[in-house]
PDB file of C-alpha atoms in Angstrom:
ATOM      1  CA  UNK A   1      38.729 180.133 131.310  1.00  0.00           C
ATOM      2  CA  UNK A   2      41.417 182.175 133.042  1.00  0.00           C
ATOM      3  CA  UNK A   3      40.714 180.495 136.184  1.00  0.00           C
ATOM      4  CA  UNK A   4      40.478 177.209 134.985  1.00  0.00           C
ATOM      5  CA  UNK A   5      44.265 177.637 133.284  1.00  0.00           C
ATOM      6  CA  UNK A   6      45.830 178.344 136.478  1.00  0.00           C
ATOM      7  CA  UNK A   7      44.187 175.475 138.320  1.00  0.00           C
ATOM      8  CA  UNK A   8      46.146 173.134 135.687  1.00  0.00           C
ATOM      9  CA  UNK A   9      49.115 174.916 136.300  1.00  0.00           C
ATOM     10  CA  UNK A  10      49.170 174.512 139.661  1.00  0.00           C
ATOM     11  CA  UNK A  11      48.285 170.704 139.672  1.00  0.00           C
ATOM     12  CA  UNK A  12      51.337 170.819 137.064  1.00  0.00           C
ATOM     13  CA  UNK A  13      53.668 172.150 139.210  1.00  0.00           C
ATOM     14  CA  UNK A  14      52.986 170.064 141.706  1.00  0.00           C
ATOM     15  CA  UNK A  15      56.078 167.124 141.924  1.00  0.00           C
ATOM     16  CA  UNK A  16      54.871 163.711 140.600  1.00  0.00           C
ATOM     17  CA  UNK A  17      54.450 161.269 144.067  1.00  0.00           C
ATOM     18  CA  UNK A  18      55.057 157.607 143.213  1.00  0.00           C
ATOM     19  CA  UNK A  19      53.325 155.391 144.851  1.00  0.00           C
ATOM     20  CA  UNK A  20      55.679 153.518 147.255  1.00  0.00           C
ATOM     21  CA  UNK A  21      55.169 150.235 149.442  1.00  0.00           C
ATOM     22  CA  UNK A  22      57.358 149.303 152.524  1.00  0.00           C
ATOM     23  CA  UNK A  23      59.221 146.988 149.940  1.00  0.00           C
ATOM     24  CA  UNK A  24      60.927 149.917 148.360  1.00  0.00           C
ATOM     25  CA  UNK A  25      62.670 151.010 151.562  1.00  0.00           C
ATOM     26  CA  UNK A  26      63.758 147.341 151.622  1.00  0.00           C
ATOM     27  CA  UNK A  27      65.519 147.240 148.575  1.00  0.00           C
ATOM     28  CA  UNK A  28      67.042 150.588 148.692  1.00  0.00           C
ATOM     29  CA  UNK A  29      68.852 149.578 152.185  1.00  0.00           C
ATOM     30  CA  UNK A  30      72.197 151.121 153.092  1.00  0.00           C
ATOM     31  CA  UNK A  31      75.485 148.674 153.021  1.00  0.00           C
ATOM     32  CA  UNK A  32      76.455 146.829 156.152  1.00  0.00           C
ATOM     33  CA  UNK A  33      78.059 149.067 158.974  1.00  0.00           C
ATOM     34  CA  UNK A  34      80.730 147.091 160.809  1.00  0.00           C
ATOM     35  CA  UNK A  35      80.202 147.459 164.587  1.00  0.00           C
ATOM     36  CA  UNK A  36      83.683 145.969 165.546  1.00  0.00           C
ATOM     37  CA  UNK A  37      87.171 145.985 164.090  1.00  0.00           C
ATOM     38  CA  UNK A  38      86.860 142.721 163.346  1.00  0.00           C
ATOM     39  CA  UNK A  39      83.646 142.803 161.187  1.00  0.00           C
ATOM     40  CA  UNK A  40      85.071 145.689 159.232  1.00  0.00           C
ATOM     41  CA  UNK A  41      88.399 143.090 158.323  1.00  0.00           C
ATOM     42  CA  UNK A  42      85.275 140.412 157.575  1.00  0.00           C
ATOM     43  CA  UNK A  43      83.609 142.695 155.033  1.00  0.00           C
ATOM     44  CA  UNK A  44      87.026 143.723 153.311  1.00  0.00           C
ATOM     45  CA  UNK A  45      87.782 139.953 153.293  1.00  0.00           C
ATOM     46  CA  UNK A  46      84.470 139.416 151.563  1.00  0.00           C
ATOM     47  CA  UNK A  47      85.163 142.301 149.136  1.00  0.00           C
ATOM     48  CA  UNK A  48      88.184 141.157 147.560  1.00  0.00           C
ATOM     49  CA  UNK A  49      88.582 137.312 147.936  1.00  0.00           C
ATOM     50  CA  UNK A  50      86.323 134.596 146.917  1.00  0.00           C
ATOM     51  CA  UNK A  51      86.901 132.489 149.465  1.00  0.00           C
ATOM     52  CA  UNK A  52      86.482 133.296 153.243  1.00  0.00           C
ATOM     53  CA  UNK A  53      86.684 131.691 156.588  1.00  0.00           C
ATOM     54  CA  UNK A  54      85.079 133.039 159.787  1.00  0.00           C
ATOM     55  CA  UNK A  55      85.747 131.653 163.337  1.00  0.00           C
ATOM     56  CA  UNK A  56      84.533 132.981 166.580  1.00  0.00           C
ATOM     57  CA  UNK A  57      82.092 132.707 169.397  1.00  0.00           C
ATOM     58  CA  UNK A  58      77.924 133.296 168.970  1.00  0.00           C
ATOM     59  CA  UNK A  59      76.993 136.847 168.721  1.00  0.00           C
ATOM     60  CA  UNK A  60      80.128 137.981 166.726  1.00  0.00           C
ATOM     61  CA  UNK A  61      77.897 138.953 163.109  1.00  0.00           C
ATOM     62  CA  UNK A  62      79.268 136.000 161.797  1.00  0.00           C
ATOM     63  CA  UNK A  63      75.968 134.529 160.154  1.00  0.00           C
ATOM     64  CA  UNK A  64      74.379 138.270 159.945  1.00  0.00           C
ATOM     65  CA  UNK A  65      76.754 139.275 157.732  1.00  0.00           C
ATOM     66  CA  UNK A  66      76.778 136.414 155.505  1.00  0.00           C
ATOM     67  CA  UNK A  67      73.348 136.632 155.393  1.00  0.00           C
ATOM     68  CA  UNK A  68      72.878 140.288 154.776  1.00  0.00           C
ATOM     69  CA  UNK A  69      76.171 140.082 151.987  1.00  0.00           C
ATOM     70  CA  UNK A  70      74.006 137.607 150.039  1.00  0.00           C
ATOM     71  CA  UNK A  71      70.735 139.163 150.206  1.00  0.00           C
ATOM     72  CA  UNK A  72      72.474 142.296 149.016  1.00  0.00           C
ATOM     73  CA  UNK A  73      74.511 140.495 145.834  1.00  0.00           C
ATOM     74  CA  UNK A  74      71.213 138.759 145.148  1.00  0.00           C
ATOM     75  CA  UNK A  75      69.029 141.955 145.360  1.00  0.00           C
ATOM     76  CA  UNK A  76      71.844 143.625 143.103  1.00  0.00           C
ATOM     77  CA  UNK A  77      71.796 141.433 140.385  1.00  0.00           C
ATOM     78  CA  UNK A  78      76.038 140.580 141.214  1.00  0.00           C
ATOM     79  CA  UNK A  79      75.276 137.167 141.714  1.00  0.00           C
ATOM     80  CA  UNK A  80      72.801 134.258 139.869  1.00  0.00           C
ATOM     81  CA  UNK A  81      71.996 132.399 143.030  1.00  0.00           C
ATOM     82  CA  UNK A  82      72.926 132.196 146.714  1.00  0.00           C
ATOM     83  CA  UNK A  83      73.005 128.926 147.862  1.00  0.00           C
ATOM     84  CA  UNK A  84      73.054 128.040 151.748  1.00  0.00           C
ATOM     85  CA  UNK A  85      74.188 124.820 153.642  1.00  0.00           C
ATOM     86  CA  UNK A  86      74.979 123.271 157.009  1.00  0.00           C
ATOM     87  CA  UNK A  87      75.508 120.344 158.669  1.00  0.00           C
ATOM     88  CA  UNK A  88      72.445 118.532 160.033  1.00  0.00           C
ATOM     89  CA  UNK A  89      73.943 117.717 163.017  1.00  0.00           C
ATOM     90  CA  UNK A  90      71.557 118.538 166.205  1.00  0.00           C
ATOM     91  CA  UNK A  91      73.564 120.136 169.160  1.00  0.00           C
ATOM     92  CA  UNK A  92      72.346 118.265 171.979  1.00  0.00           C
ATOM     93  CA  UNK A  93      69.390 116.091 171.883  1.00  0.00           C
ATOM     94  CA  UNK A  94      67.589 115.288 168.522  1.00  0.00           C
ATOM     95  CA  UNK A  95      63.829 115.780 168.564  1.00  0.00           C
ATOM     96  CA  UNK A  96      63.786 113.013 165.918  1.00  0.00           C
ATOM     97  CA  UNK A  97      63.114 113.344 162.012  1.00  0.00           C
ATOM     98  CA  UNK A  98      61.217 116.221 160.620  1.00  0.00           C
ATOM     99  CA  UNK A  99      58.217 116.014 158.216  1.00  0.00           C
ATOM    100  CA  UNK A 100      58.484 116.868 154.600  1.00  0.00           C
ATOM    101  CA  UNK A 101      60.765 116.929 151.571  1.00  0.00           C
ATOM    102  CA  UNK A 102      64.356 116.707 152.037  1.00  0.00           C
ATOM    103  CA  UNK A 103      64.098 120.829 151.761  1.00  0.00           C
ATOM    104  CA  UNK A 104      61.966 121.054 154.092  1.00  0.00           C
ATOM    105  CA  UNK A 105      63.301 118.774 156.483  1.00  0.00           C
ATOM    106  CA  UNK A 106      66.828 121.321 156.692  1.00  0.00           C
ATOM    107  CA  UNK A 107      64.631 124.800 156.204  1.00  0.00           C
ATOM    108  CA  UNK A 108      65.089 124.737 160.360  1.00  0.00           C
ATOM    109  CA  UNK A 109      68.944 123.793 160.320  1.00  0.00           C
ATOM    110  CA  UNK A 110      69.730 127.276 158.053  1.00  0.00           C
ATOM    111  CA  UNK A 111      66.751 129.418 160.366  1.00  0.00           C
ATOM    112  CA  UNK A 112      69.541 132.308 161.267  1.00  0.00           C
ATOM    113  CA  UNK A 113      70.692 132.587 157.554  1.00  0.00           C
ATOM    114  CA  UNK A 114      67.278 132.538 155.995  1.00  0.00           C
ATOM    115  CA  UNK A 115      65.661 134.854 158.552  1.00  0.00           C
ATOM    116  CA  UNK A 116      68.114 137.406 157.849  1.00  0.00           C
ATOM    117  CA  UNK A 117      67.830 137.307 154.178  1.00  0.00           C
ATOM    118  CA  UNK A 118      64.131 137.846 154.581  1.00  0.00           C
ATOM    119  CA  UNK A 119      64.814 140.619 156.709  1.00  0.00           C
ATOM    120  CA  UNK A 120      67.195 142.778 154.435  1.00  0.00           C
ATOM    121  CA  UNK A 121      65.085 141.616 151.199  1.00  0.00           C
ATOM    122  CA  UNK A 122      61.853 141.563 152.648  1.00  0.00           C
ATOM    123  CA  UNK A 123      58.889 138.672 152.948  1.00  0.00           C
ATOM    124  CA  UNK A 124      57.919 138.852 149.767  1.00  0.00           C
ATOM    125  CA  UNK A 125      61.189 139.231 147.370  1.00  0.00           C
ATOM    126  CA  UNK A 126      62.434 136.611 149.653  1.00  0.00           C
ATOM    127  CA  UNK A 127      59.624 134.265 148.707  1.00  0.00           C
ATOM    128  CA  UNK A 128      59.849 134.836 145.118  1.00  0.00           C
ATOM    129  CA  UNK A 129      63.621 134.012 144.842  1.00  0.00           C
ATOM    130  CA  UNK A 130      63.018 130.896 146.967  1.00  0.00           C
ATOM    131  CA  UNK A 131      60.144 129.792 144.076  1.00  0.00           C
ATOM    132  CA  UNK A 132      62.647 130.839 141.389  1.00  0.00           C
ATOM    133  CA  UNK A 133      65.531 129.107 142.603  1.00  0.00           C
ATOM    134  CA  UNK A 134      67.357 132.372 143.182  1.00  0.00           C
ATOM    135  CA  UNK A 135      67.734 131.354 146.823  1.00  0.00           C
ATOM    136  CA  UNK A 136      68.374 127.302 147.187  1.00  0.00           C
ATOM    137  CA  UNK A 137      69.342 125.591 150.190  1.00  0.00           C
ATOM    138  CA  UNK A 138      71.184 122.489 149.944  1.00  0.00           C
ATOM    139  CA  UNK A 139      71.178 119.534 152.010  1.00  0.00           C
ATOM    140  CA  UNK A 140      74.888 117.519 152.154  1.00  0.00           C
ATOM    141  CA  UNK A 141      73.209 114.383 151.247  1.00  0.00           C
ATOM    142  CA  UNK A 142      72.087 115.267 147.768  1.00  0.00           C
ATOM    143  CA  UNK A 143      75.200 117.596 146.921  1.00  0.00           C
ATOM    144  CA  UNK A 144      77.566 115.125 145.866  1.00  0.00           C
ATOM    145  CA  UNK A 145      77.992 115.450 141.401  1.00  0.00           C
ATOM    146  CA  UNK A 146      76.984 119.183 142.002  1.00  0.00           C
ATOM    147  CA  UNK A 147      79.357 121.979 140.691  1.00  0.00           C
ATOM    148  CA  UNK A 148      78.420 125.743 141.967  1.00  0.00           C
ATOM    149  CA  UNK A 149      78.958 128.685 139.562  1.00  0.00           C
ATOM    150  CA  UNK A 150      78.109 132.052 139.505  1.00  0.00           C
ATOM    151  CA  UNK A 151      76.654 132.038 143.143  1.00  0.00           C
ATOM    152  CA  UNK A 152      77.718 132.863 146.351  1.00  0.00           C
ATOM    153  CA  UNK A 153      77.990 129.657 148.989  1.00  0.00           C
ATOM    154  CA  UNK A 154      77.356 129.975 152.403  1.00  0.00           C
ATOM    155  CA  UNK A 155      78.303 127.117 155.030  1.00  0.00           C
ATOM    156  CA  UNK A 156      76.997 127.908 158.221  1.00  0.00           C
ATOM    157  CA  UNK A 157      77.774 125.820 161.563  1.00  0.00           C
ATOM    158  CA  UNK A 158      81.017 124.331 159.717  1.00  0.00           C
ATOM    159  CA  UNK A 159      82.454 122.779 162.660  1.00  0.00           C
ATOM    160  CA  UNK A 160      80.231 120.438 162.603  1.00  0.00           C
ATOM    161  CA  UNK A 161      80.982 118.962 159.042  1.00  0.00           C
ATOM    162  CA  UNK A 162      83.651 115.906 158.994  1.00  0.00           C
ATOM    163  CA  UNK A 163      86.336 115.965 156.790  1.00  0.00           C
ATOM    164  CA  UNK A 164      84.995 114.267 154.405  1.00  0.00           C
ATOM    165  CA  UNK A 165      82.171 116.739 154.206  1.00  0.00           C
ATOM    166  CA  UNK A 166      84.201 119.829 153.998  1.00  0.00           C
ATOM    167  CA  UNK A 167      86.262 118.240 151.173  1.00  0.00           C
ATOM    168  CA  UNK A 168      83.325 117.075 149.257  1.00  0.00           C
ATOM    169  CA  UNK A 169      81.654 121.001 149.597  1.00  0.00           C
ATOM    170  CA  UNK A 170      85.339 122.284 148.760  1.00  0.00           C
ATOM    171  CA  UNK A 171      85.283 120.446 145.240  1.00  0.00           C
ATOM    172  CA  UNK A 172      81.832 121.444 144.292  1.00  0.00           C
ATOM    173  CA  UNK A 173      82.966 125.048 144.019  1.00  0.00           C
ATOM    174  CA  UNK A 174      83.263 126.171 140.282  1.00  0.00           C
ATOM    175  CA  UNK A 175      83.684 129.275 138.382  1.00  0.00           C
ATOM    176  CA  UNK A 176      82.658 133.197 139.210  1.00  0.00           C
ATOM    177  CA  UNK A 177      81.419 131.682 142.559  1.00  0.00           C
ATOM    178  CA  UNK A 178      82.344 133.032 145.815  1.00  0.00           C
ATOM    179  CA  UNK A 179      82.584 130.926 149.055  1.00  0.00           C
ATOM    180  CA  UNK A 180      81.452 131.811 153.150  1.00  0.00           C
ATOM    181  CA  UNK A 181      82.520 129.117 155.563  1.00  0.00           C
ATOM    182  CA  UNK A 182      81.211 130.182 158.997  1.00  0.00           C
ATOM    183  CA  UNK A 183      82.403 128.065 162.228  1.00  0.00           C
ATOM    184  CA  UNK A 184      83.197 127.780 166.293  1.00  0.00           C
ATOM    185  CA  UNK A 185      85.768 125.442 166.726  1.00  0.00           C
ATOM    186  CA  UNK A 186      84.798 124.870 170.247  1.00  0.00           C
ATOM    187  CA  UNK A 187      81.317 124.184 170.041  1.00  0.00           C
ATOM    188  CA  UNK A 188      81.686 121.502 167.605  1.00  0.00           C
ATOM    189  CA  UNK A 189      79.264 118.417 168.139  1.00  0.00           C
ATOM    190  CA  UNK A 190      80.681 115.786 166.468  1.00  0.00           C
ATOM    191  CA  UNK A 191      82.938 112.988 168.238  1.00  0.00           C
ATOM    192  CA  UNK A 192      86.108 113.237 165.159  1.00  0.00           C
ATOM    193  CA  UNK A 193      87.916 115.532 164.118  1.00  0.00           C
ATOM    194  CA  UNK A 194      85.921 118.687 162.811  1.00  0.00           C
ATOM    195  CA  UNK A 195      86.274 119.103 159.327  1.00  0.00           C
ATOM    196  CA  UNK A 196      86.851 122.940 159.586  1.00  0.00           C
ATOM    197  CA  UNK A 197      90.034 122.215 162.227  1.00  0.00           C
ATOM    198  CA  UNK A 198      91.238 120.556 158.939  1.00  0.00           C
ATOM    199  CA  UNK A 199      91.018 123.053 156.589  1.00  0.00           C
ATOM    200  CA  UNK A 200      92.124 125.726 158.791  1.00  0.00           C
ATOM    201  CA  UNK A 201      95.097 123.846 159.007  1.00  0.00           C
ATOM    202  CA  UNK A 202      95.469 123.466 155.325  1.00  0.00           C
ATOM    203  CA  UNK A 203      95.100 126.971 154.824  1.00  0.00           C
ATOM    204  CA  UNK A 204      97.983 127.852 157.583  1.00  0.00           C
ATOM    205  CA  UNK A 205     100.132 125.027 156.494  1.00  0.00           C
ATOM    206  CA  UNK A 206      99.963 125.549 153.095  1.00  0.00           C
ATOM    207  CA  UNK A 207      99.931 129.574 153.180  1.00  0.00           C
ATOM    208  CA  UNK A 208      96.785 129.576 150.636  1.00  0.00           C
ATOM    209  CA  UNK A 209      95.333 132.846 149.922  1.00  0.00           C
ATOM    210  CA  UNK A 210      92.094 132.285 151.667  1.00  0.00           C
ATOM    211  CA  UNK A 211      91.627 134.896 154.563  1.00  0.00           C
ATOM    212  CA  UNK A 212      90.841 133.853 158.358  1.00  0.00           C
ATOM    213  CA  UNK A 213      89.196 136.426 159.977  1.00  0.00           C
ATOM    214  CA  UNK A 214      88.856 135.370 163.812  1.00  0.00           C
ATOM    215  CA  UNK A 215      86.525 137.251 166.278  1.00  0.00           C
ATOM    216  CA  UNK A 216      87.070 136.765 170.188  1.00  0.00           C
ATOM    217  CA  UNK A 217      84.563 137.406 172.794  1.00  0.00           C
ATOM    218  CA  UNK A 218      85.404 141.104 172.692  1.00  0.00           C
ATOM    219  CA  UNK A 219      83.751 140.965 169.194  1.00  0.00           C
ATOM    220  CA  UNK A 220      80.343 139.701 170.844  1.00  0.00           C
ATOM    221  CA  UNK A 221      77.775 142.135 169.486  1.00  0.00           C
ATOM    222  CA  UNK A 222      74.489 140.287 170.073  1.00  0.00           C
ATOM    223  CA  UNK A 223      73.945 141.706 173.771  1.00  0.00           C
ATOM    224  CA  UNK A 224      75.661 141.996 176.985  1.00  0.00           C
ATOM    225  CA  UNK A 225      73.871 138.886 178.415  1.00  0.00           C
ATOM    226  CA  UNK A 226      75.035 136.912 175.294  1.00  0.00           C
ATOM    227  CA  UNK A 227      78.528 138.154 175.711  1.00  0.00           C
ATOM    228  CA  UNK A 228      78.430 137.842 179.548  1.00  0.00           C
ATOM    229  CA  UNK A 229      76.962 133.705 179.483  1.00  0.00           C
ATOM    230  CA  UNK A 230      79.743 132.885 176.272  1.00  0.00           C
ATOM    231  CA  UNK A 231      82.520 134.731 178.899  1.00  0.00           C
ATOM    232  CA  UNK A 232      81.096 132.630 181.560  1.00  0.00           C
ATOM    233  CA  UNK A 233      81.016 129.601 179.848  1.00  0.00           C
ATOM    234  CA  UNK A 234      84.666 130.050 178.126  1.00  0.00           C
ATOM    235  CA  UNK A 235      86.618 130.821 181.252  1.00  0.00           C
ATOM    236  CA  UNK A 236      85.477 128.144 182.990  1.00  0.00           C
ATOM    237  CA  UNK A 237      86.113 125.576 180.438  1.00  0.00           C
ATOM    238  CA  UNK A 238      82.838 124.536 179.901  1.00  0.00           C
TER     239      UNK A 238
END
């Protein structure tokens, strides 16, 4: 019997191992570290205002960050919903209309954002939020009549929105919700006038308190071929 007692004390003393899964260490993720100046002044922006503008060349953070802030706000219960949109508009040649429902046919437009929710969340919370609704993406066609509350709205490749686009988006926008426009000024593809030109001039002209954080190609974080080819490219006018 005495031997038997300090067997169970042993095994008692022992500390209690959860079991854990690789989706723990997803969840439990540190906060964004800003690798340049400038993403530091984007992630203050997106602390304190609920409206935010980002311009700059590819490879800046700009989607990343928007991404990873609304997998984050999701995963933390700050926010009801994160919903994601872009203009459909292909740069360069079309490979014509894609199969499926009118979700389906943008799930390739919003790629970069929705990859790198499902990166910080992981496959499978990703999934589920997606079924739930937590996670919607919205195509401008059906967003008309819409008002967005208690979410946080991303609009990736904004340059490419006409005015009328960006003004119809602007008025959806409704109450505890907080907005990410994300834009390149110079790589827009349409043949007007980009709808983002026109709201940055708003903003300027009218001195509205929506922030304007700009990256340049110092800012370009993606590689040094990425940052070398956008050099390349810029300084040549091309």
């Amino acid at each position: 019997m005495k031997r038997r007692r300090t067997r169970l004390e042993l095994v008692e003393d022992r500390p209690v191992r959860l079991h854990r899964t690789r989706f723990d260490d997803e969840r439990n993720l540190g906060p964004i570290q800003p690798l340049t100046v400038r993403q530091a002044e984007y992630l203050d922006a997106l602390a304190v205002s609920k409206q935010v503008i980002v311009l700059g060349p590819a490879g800046t953070g700009k989607t990343y960050i928007a991404g990873t802030r609304a997998a984050d706000q999701l995963r933390q219960r700050r926010i009801a919903k994160v919903i994601i949109t872009r203009p459909n508009v292909p740069s360069g040649r079309s490979l014509g209309f894609f199969p499926g429902s009118l979700e389906e046919k943008i799930a390739p437009w919003v790629a970069p954002l929705t990859e790198t929710m499902k990166e910080r969340m992981g496959d499978a919370a990703y999934e589920i939020a997606m079924k739930t609704g937590d996670i919607e993406v919205v195509p401008f066609e059906v967003m008309r009549g819409r008002t967005f509350k208690n979410c946080l709205v991303i609009l990736d490749e904004a340059q490419n929105t006409t005015t009328a686009e960006i003004k119809m988006f602007l008025t959806r926008i409704g109450d505890d919700c907080q907005v990410i426009i994300n834009g390149d000024v110079s790589q827009t593809d349409l043949r007007e006038t980009s709808g983002l030109r026109t709201v940055i001039h708003l903003v300027k002209s009218r001195m509205m308190q929506v922030p304007i954080v700009e990256f340049t190609l110092d800012d370009i974080v993606r590689s040094g071929i990425c940052a070398e080819w956008v050099r390349a490219f810029e300084e040549t006018k091309l």
